[in-house]
């Protein structure tokens, strides 16, 4: 059964253009082609990257955050409550109104205190500012390294300047060592993101991130097996270009350097929109869809790689809409308030609202006490009504 599945999966009709078989892709001493077994190396490399990341965040990023003045917000802890904790961990973190009433009766607490307990409990699970800073530092370090590595590897390659060269001699294009290691670097990094996904900062586009990582891993792996190395390197360089500006924007935002953050955000927006909505469709989509047909006829691999590239483009459009909306608000308000993908702490708005309500309530009670005392008649020790006192004086003067 396993052998039959293996033979079916690796039919040359799936992976190679018509008229090309696996016999035509035989290696020699001087010629090496991508081998699917090479992809297994990305797993241990990904684990090494995870270890390097942990060491980097502890030894470099966290001390750097302290020196740059990044301070974690002091979050009030919740009082231990087994009933609420059980509901929080097994049912849901944000109970509805009916569930709040039921829990308040079980705990013999006011509904507002139960609501505040869940709000503070959710805030306790949110990542700290130093964790966000460390994660952004690590990604910035990788993206800047990967981007310049890609430029160094591709600078003297003909397909970087003439996109038709991506298909010259395809699929019999020998694999160069520099391209192999560049592929392993990128694939290992995205595998490491998958491994650390449960522990990383969760944003509002968490599901889109999962789709993006899965599509990227499939795309890199398939392009390697089908020897789409040249087009794959273009995709990776284009993606790393804008990411080099995204992470420092987050870093300066956590440091509260608003002007620097806003400037980098505008640069990132321009680079992202140009690279993902202009350069990527022309350099990659148009290239794989039209230029490749000048060399070979359509086959399964041709359709499959184009589907994966289109999935990435749909994600580009999704994120571009978020960025355009943020730019629009930035132009109107003159400042970038927050990352729309981030999940803000509820205490920033809800608890402040509660405090204002309490102050207003206390102020009303105080005002009521003052005014009521003002109407008490004089009896030797009681306060005198100011208005009556003024009226009497005025009458005496008249």
PDB file of N, CA and C in Angstrom, residues 142-155 178 181-182 185-186 237:
ATOM      1  N   UNK A 142      15.988  38.342  11.718  1.00  0.00           N
ATOM      2  CA  UNK A 142      15.955  37.329  10.679  1.00  0.00           C
ATOM      3  C   UNK A 142      15.635  37.942   9.316  1.00  0.00           C
ATOM      4  N   UNK A 143      14.603  38.789   9.250  1.00  0.00           N
ATOM      5  CA  UNK A 143      14.182  39.326   7.955  1.00  0.00           C
ATOM      6  C   UNK A 143      15.272  40.156   7.303  1.00  0.00           C
ATOM      7  N   UNK A 144      15.967  40.954   8.093  1.00  0.00           N
ATOM      8  CA  UNK A 144      17.031  41.767   7.510  1.00  0.00           C
ATOM      9  C   UNK A 144      18.178  40.885   7.036  1.00  0.00           C
ATOM     10  N   UNK A 145      18.473  39.822   7.794  1.00  0.00           N
ATOM     11  CA  UNK A 145      19.517  38.874   7.373  1.00  0.00           C
ATOM     12  C   UNK A 145      19.101  38.120   6.131  1.00  0.00           C
ATOM     13  N   UNK A 146      17.845  37.636   6.112  1.00  0.00           N
ATOM     14  CA  UNK A 146      17.360  36.864   4.975  1.00  0.00           C
ATOM     15  C   UNK A 146      17.262  37.720   3.718  1.00  0.00           C
ATOM     16  N   UNK A 147      16.811  38.967   3.864  1.00  0.00           N
ATOM     17  CA  UNK A 147      16.643  39.833   2.698  1.00  0.00           C
ATOM     18  C   UNK A 147      17.981  40.111   2.021  1.00  0.00           C
ATOM     19  N   UNK A 148      18.982  40.486   2.816  1.00  0.00           N
ATOM     20  CA  UNK A 148      20.281  40.790   2.224  1.00  0.00           C
ATOM     21  C   UNK A 148      20.997  39.519   1.757  1.00  0.00           C
ATOM     22  N   UNK A 149      20.700  38.399   2.407  1.00  0.00           N
ATOM     23  CA  UNK A 149      21.229  37.130   1.894  1.00  0.00           C
ATOM     24  C   UNK A 149      20.645  36.836   0.520  1.00  0.00           C
ATOM     25  N   UNK A 150      19.334  37.038   0.365  1.00  0.00           N
ATOM     26  CA  UNK A 150      18.695  36.822  -0.935  1.00  0.00           C
ATOM     27  C   UNK A 150      19.243  37.740  -2.000  1.00  0.00           C
ATOM     28  N   UNK A 151      19.446  39.019  -1.661  1.00  0.00           N
ATOM     29  CA  UNK A 151      20.005  39.943  -2.648  1.00  0.00           C
ATOM     30  C   UNK A 151      21.417  39.546  -3.040  1.00  0.00           C
ATOM     31  N   UNK A 152      22.196  39.096  -2.063  1.00  0.00           N
ATOM     32  CA  UNK A 152      23.563  38.672  -2.358  1.00  0.00           C
ATOM     33  C   UNK A 152      23.580  37.445  -3.264  1.00  0.00           C
ATOM     34  N   UNK A 153      22.663  36.500  -2.985  1.00  0.00           N
ATOM     35  CA  UNK A 153      22.614  35.281  -3.777  1.00  0.00           C
ATOM     36  C   UNK A 153      22.109  35.556  -5.196  1.00  0.00           C
ATOM     37  N   UNK A 154      21.134  36.456  -5.335  1.00  0.00           N
ATOM     38  CA  UNK A 154      20.482  36.663  -6.631  1.00  0.00           C
ATOM     39  C   UNK A 154      21.064  37.805  -7.447  1.00  0.00           C
ATOM     40  N   UNK A 155      21.970  38.580  -6.866  1.00  0.00           N
ATOM     41  CA  UNK A 155      22.434  39.781  -7.559  1.00  0.00           C
ATOM     42  C   UNK A 155      23.019  39.478  -8.936  1.00  0.00           C
ATOM     43  N   UNK A 178      24.470  27.907  -3.205  1.00  0.00           N
ATOM     44  CA  UNK A 178      23.951  29.123  -2.573  1.00  0.00           C
ATOM     45  C   UNK A 178      22.429  29.140  -2.568  1.00  0.00           C
ATOM     46  N   UNK A 181      21.089  26.607   0.191  1.00  0.00           N
ATOM     47  CA  UNK A 181      21.139  27.099   1.570  1.00  0.00           C
ATOM     48  C   UNK A 181      20.167  28.253   1.793  1.00  0.00           C
ATOM     49  N   UNK A 182      19.937  29.055   0.764  1.00  0.00           N
ATOM     50  CA  UNK A 182      18.945  30.122   0.878  1.00  0.00           C
ATOM     51  C   UNK A 182      17.551  29.522   1.056  1.00  0.00           C
ATOM     52  N   UNK A 185      17.246  28.074   4.586  1.00  0.00           N
ATOM     53  CA  UNK A 185      17.101  29.137   5.581  1.00  0.00           C
ATOM     54  C   UNK A 185      15.652  29.595   5.679  1.00  0.00           C
ATOM     55  N   UNK A 186      15.031  29.855   4.527  1.00  0.00           N
ATOM     56  CA  UNK A 186      13.652  30.343   4.516  1.00  0.00           C
ATOM     57  C   UNK A 186      12.677  29.268   4.989  1.00  0.00           C
ATOM     58  N   UNK A 237      12.384  36.898  -1.781  1.00  0.00           N
ATOM     59  CA  UNK A 237      12.995  38.226  -1.686  1.00  0.00           C
ATOM     60  C   UNK A 237      11.925  39.305  -1.629  1.00  0.00           C
TER      61      UNK A 237
END
